[in-house]
PDB file of C-alpha atoms in Angstrom:
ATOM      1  CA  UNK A1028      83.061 104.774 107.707  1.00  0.00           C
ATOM      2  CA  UNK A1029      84.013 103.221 104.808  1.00  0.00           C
ATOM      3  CA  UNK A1030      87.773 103.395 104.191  1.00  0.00           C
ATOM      4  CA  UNK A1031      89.334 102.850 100.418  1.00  0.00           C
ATOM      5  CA  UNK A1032      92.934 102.934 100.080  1.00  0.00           C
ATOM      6  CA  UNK A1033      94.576 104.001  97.006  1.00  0.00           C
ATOM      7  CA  UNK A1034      98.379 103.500  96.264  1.00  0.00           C
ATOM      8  CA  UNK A1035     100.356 105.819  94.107  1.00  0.00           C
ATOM      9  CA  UNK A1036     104.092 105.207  93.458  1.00  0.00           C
ATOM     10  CA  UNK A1037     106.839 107.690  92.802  1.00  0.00           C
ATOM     11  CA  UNK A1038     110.129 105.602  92.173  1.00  0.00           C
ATOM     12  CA  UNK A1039     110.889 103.573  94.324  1.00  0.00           C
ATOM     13  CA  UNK A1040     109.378 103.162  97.681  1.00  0.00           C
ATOM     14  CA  UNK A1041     110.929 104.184 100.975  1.00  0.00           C
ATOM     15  CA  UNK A1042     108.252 105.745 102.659  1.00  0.00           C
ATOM     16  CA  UNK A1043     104.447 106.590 103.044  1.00  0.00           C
ATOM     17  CA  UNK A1044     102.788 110.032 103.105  1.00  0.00           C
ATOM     18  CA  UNK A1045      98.891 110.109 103.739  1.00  0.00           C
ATOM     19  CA  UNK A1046      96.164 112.224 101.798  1.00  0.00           C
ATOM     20  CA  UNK A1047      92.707 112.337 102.848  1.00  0.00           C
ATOM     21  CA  UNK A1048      90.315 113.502 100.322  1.00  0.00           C
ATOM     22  CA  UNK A1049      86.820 113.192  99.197  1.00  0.00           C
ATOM     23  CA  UNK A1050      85.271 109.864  97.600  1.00  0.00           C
ATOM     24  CA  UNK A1051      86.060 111.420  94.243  1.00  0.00           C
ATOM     25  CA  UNK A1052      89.876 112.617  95.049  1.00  0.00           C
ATOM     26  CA  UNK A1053      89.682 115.927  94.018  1.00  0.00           C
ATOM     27  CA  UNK A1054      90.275 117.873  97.135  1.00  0.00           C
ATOM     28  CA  UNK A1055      91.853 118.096 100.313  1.00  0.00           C
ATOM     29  CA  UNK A1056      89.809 117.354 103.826  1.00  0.00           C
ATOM     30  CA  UNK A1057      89.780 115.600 106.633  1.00  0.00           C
ATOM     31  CA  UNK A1058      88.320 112.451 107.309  1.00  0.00           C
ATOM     32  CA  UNK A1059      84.864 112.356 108.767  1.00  0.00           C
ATOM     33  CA  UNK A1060      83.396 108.616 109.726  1.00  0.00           C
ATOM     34  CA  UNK A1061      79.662 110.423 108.115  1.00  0.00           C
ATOM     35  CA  UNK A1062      80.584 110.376 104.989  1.00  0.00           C
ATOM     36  CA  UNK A1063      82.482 107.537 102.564  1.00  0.00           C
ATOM     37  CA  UNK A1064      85.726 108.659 102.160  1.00  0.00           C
ATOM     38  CA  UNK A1065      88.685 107.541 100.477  1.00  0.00           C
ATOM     39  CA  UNK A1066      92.008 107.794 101.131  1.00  0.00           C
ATOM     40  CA  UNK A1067      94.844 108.406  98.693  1.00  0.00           C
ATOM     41  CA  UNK A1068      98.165 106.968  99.809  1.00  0.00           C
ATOM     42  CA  UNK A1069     101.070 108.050  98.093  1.00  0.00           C
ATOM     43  CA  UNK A1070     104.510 106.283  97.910  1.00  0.00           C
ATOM     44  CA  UNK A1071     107.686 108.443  97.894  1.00  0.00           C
ATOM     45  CA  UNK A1072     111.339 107.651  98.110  1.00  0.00           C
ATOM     46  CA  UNK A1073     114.375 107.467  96.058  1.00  0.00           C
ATOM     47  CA  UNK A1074     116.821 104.565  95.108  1.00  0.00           C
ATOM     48  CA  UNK A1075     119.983 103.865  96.482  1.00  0.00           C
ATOM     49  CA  UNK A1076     122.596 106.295  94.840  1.00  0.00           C
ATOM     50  CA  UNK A1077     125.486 104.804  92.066  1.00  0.00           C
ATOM     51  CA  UNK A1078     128.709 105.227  93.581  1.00  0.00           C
ATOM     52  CA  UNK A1079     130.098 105.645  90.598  1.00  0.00           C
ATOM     53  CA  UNK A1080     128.455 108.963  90.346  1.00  0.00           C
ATOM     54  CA  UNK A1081     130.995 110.277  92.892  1.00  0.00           C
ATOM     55  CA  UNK A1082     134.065 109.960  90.880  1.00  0.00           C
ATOM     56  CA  UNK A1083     132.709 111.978  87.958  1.00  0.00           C
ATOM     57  CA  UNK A1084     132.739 115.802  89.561  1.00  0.00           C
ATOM     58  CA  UNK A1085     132.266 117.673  92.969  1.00  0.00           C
ATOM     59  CA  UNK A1086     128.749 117.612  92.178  1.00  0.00           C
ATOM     60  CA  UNK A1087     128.188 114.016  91.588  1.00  0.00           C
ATOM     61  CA  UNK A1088     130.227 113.245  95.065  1.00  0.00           C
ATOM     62  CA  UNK A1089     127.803 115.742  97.025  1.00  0.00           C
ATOM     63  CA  UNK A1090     124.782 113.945  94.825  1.00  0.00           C
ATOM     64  CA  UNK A1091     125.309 110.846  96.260  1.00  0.00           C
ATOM     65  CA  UNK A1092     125.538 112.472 100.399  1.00  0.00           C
ATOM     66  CA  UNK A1093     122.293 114.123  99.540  1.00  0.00           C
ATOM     67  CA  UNK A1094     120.936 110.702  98.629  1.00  0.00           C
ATOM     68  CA  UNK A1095     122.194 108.993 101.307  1.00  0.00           C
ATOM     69  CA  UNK A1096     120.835 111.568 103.505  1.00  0.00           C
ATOM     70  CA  UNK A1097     117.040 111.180 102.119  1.00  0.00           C
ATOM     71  CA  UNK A1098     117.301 107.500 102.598  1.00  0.00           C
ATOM     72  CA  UNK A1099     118.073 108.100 105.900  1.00  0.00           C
ATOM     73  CA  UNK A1100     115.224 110.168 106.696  1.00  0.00           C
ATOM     74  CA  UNK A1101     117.225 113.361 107.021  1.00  0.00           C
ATOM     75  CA  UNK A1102     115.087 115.214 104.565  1.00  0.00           C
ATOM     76  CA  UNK A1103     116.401 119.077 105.846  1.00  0.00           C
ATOM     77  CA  UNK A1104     120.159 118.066 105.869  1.00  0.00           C
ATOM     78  CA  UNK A1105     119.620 116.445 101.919  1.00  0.00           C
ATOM     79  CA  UNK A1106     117.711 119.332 100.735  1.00  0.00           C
ATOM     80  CA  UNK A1107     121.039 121.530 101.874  1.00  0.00           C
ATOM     81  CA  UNK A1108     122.759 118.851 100.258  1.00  0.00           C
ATOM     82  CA  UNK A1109     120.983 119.271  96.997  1.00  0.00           C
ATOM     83  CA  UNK A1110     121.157 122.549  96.782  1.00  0.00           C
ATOM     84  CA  UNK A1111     124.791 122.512  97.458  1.00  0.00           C
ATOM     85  CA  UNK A1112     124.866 120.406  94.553  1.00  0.00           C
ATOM     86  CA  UNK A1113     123.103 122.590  91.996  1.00  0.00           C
ATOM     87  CA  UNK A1114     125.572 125.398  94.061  1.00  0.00           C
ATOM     88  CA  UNK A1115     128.195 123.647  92.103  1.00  0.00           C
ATOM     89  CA  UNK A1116     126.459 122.973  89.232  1.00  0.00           C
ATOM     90  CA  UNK A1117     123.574 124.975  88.586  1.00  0.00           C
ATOM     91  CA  UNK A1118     122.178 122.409  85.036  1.00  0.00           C
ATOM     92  CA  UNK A1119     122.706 119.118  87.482  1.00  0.00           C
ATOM     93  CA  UNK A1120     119.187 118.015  86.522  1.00  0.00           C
ATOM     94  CA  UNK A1121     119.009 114.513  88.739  1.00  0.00           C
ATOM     95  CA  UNK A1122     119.547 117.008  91.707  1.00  0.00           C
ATOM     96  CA  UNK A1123     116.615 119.384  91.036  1.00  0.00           C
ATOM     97  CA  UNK A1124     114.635 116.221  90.188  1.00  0.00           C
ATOM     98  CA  UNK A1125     115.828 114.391  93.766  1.00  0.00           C
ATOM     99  CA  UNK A1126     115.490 118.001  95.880  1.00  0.00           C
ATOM    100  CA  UNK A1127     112.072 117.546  94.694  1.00  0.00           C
ATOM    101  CA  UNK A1128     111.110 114.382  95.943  1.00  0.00           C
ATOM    102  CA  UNK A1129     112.837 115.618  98.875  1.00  0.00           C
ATOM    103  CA  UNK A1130     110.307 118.994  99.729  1.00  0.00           C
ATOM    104  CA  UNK A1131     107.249 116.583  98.465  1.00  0.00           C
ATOM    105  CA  UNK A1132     108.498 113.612 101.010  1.00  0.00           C
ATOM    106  CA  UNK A1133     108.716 117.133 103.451  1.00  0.00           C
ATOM    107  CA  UNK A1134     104.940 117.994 102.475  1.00  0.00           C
ATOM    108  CA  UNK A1135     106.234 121.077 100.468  1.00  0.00           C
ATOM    109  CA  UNK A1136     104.858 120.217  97.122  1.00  0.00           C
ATOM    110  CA  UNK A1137     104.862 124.099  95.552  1.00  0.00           C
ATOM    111  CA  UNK A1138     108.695 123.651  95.916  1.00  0.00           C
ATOM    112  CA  UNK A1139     108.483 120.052  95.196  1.00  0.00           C
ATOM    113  CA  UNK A1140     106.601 121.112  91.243  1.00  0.00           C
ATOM    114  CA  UNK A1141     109.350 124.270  91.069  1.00  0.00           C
ATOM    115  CA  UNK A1142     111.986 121.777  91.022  1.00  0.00           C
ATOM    116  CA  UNK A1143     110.225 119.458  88.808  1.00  0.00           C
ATOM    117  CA  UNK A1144     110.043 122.299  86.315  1.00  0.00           C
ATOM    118  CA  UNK A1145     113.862 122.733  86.317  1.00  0.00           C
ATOM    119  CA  UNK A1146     114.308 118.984  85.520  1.00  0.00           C
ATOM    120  CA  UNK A1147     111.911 119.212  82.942  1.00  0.00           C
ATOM    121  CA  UNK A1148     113.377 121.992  81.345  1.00  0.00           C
ATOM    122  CA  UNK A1149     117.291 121.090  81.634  1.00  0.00           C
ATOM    123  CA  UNK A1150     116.336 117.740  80.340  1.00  0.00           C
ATOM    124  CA  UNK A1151     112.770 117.597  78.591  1.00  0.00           C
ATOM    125  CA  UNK A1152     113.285 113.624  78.334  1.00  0.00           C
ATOM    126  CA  UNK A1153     113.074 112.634  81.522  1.00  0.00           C
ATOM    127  CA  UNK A1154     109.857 110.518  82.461  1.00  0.00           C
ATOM    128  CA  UNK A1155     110.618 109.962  85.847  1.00  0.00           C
ATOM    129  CA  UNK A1156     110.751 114.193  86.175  1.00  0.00           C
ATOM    130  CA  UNK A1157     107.085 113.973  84.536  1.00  0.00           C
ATOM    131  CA  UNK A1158     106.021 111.232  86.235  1.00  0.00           C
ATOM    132  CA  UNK A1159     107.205 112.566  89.609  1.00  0.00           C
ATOM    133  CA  UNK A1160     105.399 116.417  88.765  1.00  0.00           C
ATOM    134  CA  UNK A1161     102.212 114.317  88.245  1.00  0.00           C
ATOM    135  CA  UNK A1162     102.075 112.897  91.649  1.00  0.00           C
ATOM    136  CA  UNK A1163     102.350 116.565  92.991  1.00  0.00           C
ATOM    137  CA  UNK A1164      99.762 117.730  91.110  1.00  0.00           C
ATOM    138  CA  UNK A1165      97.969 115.236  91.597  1.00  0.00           C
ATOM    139  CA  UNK A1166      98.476 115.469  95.576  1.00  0.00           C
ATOM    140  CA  UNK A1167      96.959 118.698  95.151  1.00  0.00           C
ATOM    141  CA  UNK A1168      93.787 118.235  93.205  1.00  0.00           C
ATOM    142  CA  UNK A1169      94.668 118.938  90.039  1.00  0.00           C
ATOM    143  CA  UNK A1170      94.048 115.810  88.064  1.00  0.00           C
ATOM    144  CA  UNK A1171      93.919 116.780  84.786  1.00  0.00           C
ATOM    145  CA  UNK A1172      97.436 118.402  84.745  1.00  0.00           C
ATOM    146  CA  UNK A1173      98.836 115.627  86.741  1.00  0.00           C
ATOM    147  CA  UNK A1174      97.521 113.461  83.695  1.00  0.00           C
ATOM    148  CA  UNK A1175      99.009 115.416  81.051  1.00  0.00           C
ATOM    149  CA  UNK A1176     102.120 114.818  82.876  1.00  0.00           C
ATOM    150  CA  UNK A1177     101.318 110.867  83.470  1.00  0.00           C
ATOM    151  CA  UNK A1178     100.480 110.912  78.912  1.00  0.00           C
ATOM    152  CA  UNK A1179     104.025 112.631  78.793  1.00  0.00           C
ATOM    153  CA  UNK A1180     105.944 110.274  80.848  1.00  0.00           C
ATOM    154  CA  UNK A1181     104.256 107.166  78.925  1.00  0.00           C
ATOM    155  CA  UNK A1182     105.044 108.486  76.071  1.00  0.00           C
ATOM    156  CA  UNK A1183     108.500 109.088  76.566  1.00  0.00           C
ATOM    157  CA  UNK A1184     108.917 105.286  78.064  1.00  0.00           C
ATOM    158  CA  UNK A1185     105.974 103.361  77.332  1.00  0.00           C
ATOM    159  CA  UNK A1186     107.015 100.361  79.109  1.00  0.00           C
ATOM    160  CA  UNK A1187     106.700 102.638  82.401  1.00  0.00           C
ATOM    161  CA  UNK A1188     103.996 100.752  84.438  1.00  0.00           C
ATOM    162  CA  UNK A1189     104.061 103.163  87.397  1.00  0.00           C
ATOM    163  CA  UNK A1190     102.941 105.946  85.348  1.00  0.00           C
ATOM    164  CA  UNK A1191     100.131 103.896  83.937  1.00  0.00           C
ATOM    165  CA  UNK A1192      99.049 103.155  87.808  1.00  0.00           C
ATOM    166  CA  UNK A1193      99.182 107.025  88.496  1.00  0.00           C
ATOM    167  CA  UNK A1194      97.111 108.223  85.819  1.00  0.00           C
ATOM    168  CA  UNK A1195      94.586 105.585  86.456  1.00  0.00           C
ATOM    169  CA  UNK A1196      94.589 106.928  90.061  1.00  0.00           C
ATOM    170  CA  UNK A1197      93.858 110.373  88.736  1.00  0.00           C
ATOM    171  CA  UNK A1198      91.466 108.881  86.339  1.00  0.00           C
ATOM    172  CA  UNK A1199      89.594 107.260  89.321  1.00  0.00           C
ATOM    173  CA  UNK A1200      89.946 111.081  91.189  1.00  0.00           C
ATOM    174  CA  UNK A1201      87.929 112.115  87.880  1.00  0.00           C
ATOM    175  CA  UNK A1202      85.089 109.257  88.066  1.00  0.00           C
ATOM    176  CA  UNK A1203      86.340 107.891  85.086  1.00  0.00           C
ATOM    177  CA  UNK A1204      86.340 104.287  86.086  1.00  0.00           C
ATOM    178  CA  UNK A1205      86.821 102.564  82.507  1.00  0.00           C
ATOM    179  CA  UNK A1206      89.610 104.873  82.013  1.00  0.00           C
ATOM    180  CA  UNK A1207      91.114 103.789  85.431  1.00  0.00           C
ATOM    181  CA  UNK A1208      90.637 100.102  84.700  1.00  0.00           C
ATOM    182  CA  UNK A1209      92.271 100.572  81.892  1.00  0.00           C
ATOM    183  CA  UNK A1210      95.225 101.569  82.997  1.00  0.00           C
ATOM    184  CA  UNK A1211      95.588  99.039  85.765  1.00  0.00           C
ATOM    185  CA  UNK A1212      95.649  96.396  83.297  1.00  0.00           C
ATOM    186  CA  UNK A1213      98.047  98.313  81.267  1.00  0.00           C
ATOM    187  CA  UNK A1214     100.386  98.878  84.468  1.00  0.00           C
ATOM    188  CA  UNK A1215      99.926  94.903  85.614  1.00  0.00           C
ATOM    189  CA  UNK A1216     100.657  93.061  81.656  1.00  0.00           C
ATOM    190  CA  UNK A1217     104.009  95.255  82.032  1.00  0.00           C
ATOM    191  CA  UNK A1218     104.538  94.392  85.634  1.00  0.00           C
ATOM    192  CA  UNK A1219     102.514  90.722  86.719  1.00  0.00           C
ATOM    193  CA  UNK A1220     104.321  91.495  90.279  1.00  0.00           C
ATOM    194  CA  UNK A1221     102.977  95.315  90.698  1.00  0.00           C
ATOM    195  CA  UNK A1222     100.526  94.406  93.827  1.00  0.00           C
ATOM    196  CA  UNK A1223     100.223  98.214  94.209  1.00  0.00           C
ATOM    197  CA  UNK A1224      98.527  98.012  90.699  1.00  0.00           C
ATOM    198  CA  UNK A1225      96.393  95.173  91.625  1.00  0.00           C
ATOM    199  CA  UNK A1226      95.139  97.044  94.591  1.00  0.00           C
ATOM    200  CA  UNK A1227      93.754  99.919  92.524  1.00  0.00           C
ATOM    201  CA  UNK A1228      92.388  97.873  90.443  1.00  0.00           C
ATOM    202  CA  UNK A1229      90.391  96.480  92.784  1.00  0.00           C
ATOM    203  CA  UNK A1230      89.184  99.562  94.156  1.00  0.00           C
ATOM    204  CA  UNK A1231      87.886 100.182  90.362  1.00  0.00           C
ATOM    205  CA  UNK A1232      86.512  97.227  90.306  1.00  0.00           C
ATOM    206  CA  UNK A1233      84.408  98.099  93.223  1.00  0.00           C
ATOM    207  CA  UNK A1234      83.495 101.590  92.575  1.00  0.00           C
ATOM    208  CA  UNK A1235      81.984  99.625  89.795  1.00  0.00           C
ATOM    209  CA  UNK A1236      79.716  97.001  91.789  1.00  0.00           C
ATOM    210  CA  UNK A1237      82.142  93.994  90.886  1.00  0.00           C
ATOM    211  CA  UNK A1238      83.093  92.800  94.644  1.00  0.00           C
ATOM    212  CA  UNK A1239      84.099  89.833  93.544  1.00  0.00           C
ATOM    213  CA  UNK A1240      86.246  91.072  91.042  1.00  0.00           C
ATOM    214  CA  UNK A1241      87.889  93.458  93.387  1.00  0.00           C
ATOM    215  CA  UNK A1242      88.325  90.907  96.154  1.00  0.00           C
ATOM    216  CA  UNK A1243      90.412  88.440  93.488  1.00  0.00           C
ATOM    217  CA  UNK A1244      92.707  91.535  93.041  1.00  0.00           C
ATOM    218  CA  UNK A1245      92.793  92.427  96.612  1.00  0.00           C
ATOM    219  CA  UNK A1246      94.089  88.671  97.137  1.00  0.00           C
ATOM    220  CA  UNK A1247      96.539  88.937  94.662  1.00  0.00           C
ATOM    221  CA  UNK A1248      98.134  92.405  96.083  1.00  0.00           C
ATOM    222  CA  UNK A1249      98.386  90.279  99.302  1.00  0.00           C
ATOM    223  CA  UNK A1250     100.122  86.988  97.844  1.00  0.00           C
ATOM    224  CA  UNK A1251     102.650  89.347  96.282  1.00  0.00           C
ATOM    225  CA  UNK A1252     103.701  91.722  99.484  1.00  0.00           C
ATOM    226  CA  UNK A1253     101.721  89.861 102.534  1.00  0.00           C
ATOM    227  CA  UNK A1254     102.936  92.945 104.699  1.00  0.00           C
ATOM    228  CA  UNK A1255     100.325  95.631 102.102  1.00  0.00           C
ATOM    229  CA  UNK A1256      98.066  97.237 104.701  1.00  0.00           C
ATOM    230  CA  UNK A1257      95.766  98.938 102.341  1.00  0.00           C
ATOM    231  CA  UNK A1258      95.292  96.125 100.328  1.00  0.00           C
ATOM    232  CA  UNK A1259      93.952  94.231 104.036  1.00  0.00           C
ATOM    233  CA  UNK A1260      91.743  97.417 104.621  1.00  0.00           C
ATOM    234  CA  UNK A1261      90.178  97.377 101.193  1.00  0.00           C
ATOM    235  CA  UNK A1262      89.725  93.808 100.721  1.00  0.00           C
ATOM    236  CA  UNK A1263      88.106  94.116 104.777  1.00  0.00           C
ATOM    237  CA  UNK A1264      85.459  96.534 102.829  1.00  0.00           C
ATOM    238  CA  UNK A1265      84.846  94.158 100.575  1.00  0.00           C
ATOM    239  CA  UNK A1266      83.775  91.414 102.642  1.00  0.00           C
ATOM    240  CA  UNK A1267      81.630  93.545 104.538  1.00  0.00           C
ATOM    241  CA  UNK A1268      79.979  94.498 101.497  1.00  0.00           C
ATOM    242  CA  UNK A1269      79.137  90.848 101.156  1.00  0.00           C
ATOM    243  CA  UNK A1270      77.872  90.437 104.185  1.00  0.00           C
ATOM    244  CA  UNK A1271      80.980  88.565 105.556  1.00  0.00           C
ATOM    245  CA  UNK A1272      80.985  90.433 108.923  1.00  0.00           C
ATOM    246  CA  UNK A1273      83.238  88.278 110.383  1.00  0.00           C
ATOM    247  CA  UNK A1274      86.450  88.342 107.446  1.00  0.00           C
ATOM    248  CA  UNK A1275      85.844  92.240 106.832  1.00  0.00           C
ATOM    249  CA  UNK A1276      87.223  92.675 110.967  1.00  0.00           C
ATOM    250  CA  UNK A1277      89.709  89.886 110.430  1.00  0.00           C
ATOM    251  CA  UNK A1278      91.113  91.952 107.269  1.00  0.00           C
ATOM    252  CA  UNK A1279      90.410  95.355 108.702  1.00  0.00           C
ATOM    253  CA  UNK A1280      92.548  93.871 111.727  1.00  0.00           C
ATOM    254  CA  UNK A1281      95.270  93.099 109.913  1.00  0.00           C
ATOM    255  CA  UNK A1282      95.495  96.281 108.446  1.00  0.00           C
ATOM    256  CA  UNK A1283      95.509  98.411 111.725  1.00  0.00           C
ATOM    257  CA  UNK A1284      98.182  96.083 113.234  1.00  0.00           C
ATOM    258  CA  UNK A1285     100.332  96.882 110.204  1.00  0.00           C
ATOM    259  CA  UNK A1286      99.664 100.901 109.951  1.00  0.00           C
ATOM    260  CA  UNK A1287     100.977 100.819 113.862  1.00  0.00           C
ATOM    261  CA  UNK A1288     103.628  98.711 112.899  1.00  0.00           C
ATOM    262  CA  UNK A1289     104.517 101.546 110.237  1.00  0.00           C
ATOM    263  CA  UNK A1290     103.345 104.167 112.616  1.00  0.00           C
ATOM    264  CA  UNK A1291     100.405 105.358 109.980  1.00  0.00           C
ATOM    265  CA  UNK A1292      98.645 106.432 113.088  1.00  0.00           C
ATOM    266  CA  UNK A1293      95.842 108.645 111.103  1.00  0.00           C
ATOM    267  CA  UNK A1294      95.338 105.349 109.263  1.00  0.00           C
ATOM    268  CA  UNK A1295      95.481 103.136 111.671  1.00  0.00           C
ATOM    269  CA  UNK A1296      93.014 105.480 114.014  1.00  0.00           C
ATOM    270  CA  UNK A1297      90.531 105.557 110.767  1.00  0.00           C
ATOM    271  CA  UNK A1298      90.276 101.440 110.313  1.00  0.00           C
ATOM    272  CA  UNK A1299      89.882 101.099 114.293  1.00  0.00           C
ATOM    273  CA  UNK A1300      86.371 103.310 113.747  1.00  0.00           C
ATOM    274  CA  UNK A1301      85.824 101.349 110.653  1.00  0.00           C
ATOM    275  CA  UNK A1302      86.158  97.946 112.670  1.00  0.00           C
ATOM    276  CA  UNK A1303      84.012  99.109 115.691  1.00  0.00           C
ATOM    277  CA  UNK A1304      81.087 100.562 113.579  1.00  0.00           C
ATOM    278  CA  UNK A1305      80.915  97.082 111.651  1.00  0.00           C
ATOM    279  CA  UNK A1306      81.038  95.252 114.814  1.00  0.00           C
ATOM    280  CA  UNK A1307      78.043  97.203 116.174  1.00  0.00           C
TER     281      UNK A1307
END
C-alpha cells in the first residue's frame, strides 16, 4: 500500500486529526492496503490567547479561559467556555470563529461550518474565518466550495501562504496538479520556512512522474522540522519508486517511530503494512 501524506494547516498547529480518503481526496473511506490511497492530514489548533484581551469586557476575560482550555486539550469544557462567551456577547466574532475550531478539532465539522458562518457574517473580513470554513469543507469532500473559500481568504490577505497551501490541497483532491503546483510555490516564495508547503509540493510533484523533484522537496520539509513524519513516509515512497528498497524502509521507519511517538496509531499501523509489503 502506497501511503501519501498530505498536510493542511488551520492557524497554528497544536494538534493532528487524520482523514483517509481516496487517491483523488474527494471522499471519505477507510484505508485498504489494495488500493493506493492517500491520506489527508489536517493541522488544527489555535494560538496562545492575548492577555490583554481580558481586561477589555466579561467576554474577552472568558475568551481567553476558553483558549486556554483548547490548548489544553479540554475541547468540551472550551466549547462551554465559548459559548458562555457569545452568552455574554452574542456579535463576539473571534469566539464563534475559535468554538469552531473547537467542534472541528472534536470531529464535529457541521457545527464547526455553522460557526464559521457566524464569523463570516459578523465580520465578512476575516480570512482566517474563510480560511478555517475551507478546511471543513474541504474535510468533507467538497472541494470546490472549500476553494471558493481558500480565493476569498487570499483575497482578503494575499500575503496568506497557508491559504495558498490549502487550496492547492483541494486542487490536488480535484486532479488538478498544475493548479496545485502552483500554489505551493505561491505558499513557499511567501514563506521559504513552510516545510508543510514543501511537502505537498512534493506529493505534486510525484503525482506528476517527477521523483526526483519530489524527493528534493521532501528533503527540504525534513531540514526545516526533522521531527515531520509525513514528510519521512512520503519521501520513503519515493525511494521505493526508485528502486531504493533499502532508504524507502529507512524513511518509512522513521515515520512510524514518530506517528507512535505522537500516538497517530491509524498512521503509524498504515506505514508498518507499507514497510512489510516492500520488504517482501
Amino acid at each position: 500500500m502506497k501511503l501519501r501524506l498530505f498536510e493542511q494547516e488551520q492557524v497554528k498547529v497544536k494538534r493532528i486529526l487524520t482523514i483517509a480518503v481516496v487517491t483523488a481526496l474527494s471522499a471519505i473511506t477507510s484505508v485498504s492496503c489494495s488500493q493506493n490511497k492517500d491520506v489527508l492530514v489536517t493541522e488544527i489548533g489555535i494560538s496562545p490567547p492575548n492577555s490583554r484581551i481580558a481586561q477589555t469586557s466579561a467576554a474577552g476575560n472568558l475568551y481567553v479561559q476558553a483558549k486556554n482550555q483548547h490548548l489544553r486539550g479540554d475541547l468540551q469544557g472550551a466549547i462551554a467556555t465559548y459559548t458562555k462567551v457569545i452568552d455574554v456577547d452574542s456579535d463576539y466574532a473571534p469566539a464563534y470563529q475559535s468554538r469552531g475550531l473547537a467542534y472541528f478539532d472534536a470531529g464535529d465539522k457541521q457545527r464547526a461550518i455553522a460557526d464559521y458562518n457566524q464569523a463570516i457574517n459578523l465580520s465578512p473580513n476575516d480570512a482566517e474565518a474563510y480560511n478555517s470554513r475551507g478546511n471543513a469543507l474541504a474535510s468533507l469532500g467538497d472541494n470546490q466550495r472549500a476553494i471558493t473559500d481558500y480565493n476569498e481568504a487570499i483575497r482578503l490577505s494575499p500575503s496568506y501562504a497557508e491559504a495558498y497551501n490549502n487550496r492547492g490541497n483541494a486542487r490536488a483532491a480535484q486532479g488538478d496538479n498544475n493548479g496545485a503546483l502552483n500554489d505551493f510555490n505561491q505558499a513557499i516564495s511567501l514563506d521559504s520556512r513552510y516545510a508543510i508547503a514543501y511537502n505537498n509540493r512534493g506529493n505534486a510533484r510525484a503525482a506528476q512522474g517527477d521523483a526526483q523533484g519530489a524527493i528534493a522537496d521532501y528533503n527540504q520539509a525534513i531540514r526545516l522540522n526533522s521531527n515531520f513524519g509525513p514528510a519521512y513516509n512520503n519521501r520513503g515512497n519515493a525511494r521505493a519508486a526508485q528502486g531504493d528498497k533499502e532508504g524507502a524502509i529507512q524513511d518509512l521507519q522513521q515515520a512510524a517511530g514518530i506517528f507512535q511517538a505522537q500516538n497517530s496509531n491509524d498512521l503509524y499501523k498504515q506505514v508498518m503494512n507499507n514497510i512489510r509489503e516492500i520488504g517482501q
